[in-house]
Coordinates of C-alpha atoms in Angstrom, one line a residue:
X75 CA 127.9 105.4 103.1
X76 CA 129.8 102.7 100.8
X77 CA 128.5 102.4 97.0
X78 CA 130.1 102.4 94.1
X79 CA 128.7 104.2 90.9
X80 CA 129.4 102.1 87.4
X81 CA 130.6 104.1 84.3
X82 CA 129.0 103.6 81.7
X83 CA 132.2 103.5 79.5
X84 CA 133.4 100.3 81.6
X85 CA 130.8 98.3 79.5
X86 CA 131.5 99.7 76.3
X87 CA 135.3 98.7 76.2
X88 CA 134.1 95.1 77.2
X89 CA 132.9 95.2 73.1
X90 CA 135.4 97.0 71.6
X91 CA 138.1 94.3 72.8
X92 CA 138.9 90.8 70.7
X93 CA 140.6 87.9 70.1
X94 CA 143.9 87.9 72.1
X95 CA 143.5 91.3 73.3
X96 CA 140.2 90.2 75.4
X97 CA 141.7 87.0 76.6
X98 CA 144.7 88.8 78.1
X99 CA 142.3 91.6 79.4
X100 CA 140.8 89.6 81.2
X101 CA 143.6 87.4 83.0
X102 CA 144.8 90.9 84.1
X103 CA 141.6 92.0 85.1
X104 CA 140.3 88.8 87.4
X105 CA 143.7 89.3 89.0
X106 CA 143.5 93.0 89.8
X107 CA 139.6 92.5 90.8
X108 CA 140.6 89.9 93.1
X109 CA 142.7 91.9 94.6
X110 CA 140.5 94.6 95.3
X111 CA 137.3 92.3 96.2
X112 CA 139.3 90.9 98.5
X113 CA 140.2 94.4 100.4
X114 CA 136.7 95.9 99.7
X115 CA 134.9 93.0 101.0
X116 CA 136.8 92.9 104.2
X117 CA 136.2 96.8 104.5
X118 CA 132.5 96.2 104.2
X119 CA 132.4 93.8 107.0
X120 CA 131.1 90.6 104.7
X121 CA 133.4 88.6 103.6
X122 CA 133.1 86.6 100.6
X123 CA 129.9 88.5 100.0
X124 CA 128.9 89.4 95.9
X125 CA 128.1 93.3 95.7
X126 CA 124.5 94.4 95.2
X127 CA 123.9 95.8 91.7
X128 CA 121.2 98.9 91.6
X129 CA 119.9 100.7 88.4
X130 CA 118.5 103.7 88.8
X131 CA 116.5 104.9 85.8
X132 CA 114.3 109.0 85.8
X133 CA 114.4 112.6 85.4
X134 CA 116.2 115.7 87.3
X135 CA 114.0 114.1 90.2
X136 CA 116.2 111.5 90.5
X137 CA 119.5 112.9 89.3
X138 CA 119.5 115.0 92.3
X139 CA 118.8 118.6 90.9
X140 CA 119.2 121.3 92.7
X141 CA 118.9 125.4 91.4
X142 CA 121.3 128.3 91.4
X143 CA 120.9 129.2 94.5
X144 CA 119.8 126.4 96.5
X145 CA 122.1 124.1 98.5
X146 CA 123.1 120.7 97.6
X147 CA 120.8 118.2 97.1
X148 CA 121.9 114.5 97.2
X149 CA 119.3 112.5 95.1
X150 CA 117.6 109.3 96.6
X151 CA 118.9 106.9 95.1
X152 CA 122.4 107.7 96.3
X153 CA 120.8 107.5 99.8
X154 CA 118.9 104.0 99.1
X155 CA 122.6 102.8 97.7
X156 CA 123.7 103.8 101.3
X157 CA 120.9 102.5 103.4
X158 CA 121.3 99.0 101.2
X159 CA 125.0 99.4 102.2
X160 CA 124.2 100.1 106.2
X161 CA 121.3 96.8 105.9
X162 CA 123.2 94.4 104.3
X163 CA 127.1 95.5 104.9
X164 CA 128.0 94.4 101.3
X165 CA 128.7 96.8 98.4
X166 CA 126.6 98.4 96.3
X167 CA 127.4 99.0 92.8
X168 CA 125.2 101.9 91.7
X169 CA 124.6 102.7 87.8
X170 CA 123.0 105.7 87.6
X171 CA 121.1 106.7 84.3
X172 CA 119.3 110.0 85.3
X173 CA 118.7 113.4 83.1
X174 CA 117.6 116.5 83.9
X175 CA 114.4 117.0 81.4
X176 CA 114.3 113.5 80.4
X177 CA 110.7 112.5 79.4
X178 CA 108.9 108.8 79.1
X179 CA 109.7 109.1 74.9
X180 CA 113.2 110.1 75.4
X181 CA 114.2 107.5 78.4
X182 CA 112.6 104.6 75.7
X183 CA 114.1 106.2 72.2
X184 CA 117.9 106.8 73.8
X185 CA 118.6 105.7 77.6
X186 CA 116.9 101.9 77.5
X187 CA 118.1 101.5 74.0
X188 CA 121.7 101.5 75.3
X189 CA 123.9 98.2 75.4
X190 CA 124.8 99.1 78.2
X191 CA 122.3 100.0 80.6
X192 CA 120.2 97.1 79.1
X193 CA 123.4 94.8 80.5
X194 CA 123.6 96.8 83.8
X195 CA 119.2 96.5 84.1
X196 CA 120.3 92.2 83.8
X197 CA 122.5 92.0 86.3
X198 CA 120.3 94.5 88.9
X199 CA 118.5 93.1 91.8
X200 CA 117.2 96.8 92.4
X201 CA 115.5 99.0 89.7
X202 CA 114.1 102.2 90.4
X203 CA 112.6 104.9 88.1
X204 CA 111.4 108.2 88.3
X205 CA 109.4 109.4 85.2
X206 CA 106.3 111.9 83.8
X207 CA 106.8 115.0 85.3
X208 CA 108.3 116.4 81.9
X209 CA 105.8 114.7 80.0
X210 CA 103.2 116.4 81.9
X211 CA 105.0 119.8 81.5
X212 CA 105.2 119.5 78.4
X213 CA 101.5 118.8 77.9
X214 CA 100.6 121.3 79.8
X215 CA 102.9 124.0 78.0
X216 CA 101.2 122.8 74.7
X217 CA 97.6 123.0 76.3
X218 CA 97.9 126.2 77.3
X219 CA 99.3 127.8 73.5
X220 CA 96.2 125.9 73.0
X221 CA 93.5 127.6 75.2
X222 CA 95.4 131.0 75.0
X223 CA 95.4 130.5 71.2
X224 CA 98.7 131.7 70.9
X225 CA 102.2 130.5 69.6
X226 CA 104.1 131.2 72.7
X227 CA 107.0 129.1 73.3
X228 CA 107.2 128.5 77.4
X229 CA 110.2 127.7 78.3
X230 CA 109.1 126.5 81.6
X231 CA 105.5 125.3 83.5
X232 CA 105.3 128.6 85.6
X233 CA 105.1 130.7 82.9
X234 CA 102.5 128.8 80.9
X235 CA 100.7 128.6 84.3
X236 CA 100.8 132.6 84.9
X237 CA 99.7 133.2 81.1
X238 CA 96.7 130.6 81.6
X239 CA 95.8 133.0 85.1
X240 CA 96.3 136.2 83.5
X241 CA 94.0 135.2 80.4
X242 CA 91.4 133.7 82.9
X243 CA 91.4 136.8 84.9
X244 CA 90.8 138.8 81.4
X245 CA 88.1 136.3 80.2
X246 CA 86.7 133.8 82.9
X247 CA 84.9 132.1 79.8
X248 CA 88.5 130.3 79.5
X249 CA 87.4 128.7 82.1
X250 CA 85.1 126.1 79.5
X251 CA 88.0 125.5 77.5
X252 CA 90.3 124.8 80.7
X253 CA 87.1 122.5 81.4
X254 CA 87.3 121.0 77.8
X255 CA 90.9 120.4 78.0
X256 CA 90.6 117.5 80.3
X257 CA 89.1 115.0 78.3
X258 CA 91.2 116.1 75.4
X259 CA 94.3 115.5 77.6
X260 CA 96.7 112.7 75.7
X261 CA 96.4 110.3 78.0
X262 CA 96.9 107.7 75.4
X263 CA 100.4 108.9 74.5
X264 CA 101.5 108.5 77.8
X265 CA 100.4 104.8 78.5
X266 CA 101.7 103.9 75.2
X267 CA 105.4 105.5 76.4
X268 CA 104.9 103.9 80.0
X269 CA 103.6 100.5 78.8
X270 CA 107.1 100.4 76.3
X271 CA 108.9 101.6 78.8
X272 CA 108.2 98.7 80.9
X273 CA 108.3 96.4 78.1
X274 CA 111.8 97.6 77.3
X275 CA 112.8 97.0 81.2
X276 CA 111.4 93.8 81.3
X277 CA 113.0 92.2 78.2
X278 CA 116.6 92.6 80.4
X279 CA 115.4 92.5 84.3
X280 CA 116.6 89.5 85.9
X281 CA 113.3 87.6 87.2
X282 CA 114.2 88.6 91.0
X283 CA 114.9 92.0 90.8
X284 CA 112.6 94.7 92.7
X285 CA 112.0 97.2 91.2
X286 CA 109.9 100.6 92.0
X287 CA 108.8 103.7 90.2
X288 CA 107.3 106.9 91.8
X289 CA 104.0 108.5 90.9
X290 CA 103.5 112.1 90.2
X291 CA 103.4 114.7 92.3
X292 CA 101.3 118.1 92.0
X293 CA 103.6 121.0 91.8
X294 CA 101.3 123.6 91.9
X295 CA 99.7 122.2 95.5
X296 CA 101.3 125.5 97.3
X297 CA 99.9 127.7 94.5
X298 CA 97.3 130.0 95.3
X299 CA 95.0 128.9 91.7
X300 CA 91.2 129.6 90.7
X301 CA 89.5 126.4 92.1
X302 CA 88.6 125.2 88.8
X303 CA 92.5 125.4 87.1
X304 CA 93.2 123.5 90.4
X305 CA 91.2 120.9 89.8
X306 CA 92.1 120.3 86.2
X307 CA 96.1 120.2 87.4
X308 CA 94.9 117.4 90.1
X309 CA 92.7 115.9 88.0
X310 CA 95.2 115.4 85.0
X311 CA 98.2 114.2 87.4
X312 CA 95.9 111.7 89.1
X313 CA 94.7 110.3 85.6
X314 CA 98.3 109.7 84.9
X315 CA 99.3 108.3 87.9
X316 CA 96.1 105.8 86.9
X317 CA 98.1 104.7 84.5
X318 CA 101.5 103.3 86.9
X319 CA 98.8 101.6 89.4
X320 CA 97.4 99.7 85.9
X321 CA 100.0 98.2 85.3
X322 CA 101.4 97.1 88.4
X323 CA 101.1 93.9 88.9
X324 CA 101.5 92.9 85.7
X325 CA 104.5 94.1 85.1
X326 CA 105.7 92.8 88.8
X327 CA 106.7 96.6 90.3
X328 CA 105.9 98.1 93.6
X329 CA 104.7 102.0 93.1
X330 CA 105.6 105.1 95.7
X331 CA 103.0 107.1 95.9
X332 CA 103.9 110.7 96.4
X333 CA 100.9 112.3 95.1
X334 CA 99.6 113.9 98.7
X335 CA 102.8 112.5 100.4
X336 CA 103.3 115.7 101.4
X337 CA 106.6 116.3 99.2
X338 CA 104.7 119.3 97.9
X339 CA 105.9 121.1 100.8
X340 CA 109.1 120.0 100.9
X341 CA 110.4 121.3 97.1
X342 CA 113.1 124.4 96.5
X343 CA 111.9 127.5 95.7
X344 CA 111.1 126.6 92.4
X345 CA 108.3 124.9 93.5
X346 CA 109.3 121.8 91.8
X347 CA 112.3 119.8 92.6
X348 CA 112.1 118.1 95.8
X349 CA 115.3 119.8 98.4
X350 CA 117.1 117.3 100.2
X351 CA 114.2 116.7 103.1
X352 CA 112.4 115.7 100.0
X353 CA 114.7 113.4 98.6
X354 CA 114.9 111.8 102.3
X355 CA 111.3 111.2 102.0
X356 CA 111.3 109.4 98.6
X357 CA 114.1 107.2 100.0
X358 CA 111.9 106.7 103.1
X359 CA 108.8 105.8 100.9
X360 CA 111.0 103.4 98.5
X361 CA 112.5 101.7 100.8
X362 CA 109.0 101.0 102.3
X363 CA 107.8 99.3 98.7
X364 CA 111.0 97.3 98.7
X365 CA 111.7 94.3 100.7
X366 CA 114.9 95.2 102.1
X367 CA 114.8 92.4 104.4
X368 CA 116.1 90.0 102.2
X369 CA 119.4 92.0 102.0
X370 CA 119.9 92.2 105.7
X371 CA 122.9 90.4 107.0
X372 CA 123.4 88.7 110.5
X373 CA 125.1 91.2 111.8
X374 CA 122.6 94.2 111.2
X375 CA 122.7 96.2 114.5
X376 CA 119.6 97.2 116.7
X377 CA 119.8 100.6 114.8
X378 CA 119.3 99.3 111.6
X379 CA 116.1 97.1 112.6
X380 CA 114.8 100.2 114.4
X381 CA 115.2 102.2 111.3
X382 CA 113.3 100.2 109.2
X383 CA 110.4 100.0 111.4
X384 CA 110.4 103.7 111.8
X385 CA 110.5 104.3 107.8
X386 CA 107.8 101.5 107.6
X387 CA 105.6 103.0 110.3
X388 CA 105.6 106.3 108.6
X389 CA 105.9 105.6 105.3
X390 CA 102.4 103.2 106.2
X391 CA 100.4 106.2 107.4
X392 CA 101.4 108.5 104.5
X393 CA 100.4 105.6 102.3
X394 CA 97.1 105.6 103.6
X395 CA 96.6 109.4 103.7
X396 CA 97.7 109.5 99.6
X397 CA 94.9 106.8 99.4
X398 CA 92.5 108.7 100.7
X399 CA 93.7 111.9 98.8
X400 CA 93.8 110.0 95.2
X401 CA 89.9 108.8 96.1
X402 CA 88.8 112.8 96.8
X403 CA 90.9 113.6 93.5
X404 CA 89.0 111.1 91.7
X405 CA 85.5 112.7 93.6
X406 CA 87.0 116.3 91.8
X407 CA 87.2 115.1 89.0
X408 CA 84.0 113.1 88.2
X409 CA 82.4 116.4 89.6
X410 CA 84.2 118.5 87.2
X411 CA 82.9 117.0 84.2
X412 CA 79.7 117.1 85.5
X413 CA 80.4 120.9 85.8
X414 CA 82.2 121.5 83.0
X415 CA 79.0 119.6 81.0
X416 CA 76.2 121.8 82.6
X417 CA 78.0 124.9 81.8
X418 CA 78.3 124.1 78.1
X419 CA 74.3 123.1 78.2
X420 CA 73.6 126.3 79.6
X421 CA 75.6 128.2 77.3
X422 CA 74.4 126.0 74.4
X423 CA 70.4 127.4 75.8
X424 CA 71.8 130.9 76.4
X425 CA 72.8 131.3 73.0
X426 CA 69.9 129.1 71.2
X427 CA 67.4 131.6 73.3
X428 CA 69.7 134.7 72.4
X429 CA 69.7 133.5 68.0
X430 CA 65.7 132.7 68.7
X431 CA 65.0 136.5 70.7
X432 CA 66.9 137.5 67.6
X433 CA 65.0 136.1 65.0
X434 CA 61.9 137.2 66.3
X435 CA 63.2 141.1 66.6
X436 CA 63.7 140.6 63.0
X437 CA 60.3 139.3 61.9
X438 CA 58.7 141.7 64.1
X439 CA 60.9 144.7 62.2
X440 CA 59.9 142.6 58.7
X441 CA 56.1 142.9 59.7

């Protein structure tokens, strides 16, 4: 593997320098890149070749997190950054922008806000971005205070989650506000953040850059949830995920589906973040949406070509199978409402016959 990840504070000297300073800066530093370029290029195999520039843009997904305890996990795009190297035997100059935690508000309000990722997103003929996950946490966290009717602060998912199950289990009637929650979920906040978001990429991506994001994927897939909780945690990641395919074309990106990729299985034993089979798999689903082709060089061997038809041939069936899954999730969740409705109308008519039986105890007793 052969890429090279930008620092950030490269760009920000390039502003702080001026006048005589910058002019002599930059004598010395065509003259020490050319010496390098030359070396590197060689090295790669291509010579004469311009580096490929890659963004990479998300959350802890991306950044390559792995627990405590759990082996090292090298995130995807540091594996597409190598694939692109093996295809096209140029370098690849890899700017990473990645933060554990980092939700759709915080990557438009600080990361794309930044000189010098909006510079680095200009000259990038690959974008990728991995985003949502916290903003549906976070949701979810402030849901369940919500239905529980408390002020708990979770710190994580799981235990929101396991307070939700153990106040079910004391009162199943939470089930009707579980019910209710859905179409009081905020999915207006989120297309606002994800439409901006895309806006803000937009105003400094170069008009031939590919770029891809990643949908959502259910955490809790492995979890062993009442059927109706289950169906409110697919039904709110699949409306979200609605909102990426909306607004694909328009703003001209390809999206990798990992809802019912199977990556559910493949996580660390929090249950969460993918471990490194799982990162493979994203790389082998991105590089799928992207047309890598265009980066291959003449002397790509027999190995490469075979290992893009093998990710493509893959990648194609688990495309259709997440098709098929995101159609039954949309089938769950048209039949949950319809649920969730008839339940309220027939505790609206138990308690409307309960206050009448009432009534008439009373004028009976009055008589």
């Amino acid at each position: 593997m052969r890429y090279k990840e930008v620092p950030g504070y490269f760009f920000r000297m390039k502003a702080a320098l001026t006048g005589i300073v910058v002019l002599l800066c930059i004598i010395f530093w065509e003259m020490c890149v050319s010496a390098a370029a030359s070396e590197e290029v060689q090295a790669a195999g291509v010579k004469g070749e311009e580096p490929i520039f890659y963004t990479a843009l998300g959350d802890s997904i991306p950044n390559g997190y792995y627990g405590a305890q759990e082996p090292e996990v090298t995130g995807y795009p540091v594996l597409l950054a190598g694939d692109l190297h093996k295809i096209s035997g140029r370098e690849v100059w890899m700017s990473r922008y990645t933060k554990n935690g980092l939700t759709t508000k915080k990557l438009n309000a600080t990361v794309l806000q930044e000189p010098e990722v909006q510079e680095l997103l200009g000259q990038a003929e690959v974008i990728t971005l991995t985003i949502g996950s916290n903003d549906l946490m976070n949701e979810f966290k402030k849901v369940s205070r919500e239905i529980l009717n408390n002020e708990t602060r979770f710190l994580t998912a799981d235990e929101a989650l396991l307070a939700l199950q153990e106040g079910i289990a004391e009162n199943p009637l939470l089930l009707m506000n579980v019910a209710s929650a859905i179409a009081g979920w905020d999915y207006e906040a989120f297309e606002n953040q994800w439409v901006l978001a895309m806006e803000n990429i937009s105003a400094c991506r170069r008009e031939d850059a590919q770029m891809a994001v990643t949908t959502i994927y259910n955490p809790m897939e492995g979890r062993e949830l009442p059927g109706t909780l289950n169906a409110v945690v697919e039904s709110v990641i699949s409306g979200m995920n609605e909102i990426m395919w909306k607004y694909e074309e328009e703003y001209d990106y390809q999206v990798v589906d990992l809802f019912g990729s199977g990556i559910e299985e493949l996580t660390q034993s929090d249950g969460l973040h993918p471990n490194q089979e799982g990162q493979d798999m994203i790389r082998m689903l991105m590089e799928n949406e992207l047309d890598l082709g265009m980066f291959r060089s003449k002397e790509s061997d027999e190995e490469v070509l075979k290992m893009q038809q093998e990710l493509e041939e893959t990648a194609r069936k688990r495309a259709l199978e997440a098709q098929e899954k995101r159609r039954q999730a949309r089938m769950r969740r048209i039949m949950l409402g319809a649920a969730a409705a008839g339940l309220t109308l027939l505790l609206a008519a138990g308690i409307y016959a309960a206050v009448r039986k009432r009534k008439g105890k009373k004028r009976s007793t009055e008589n």
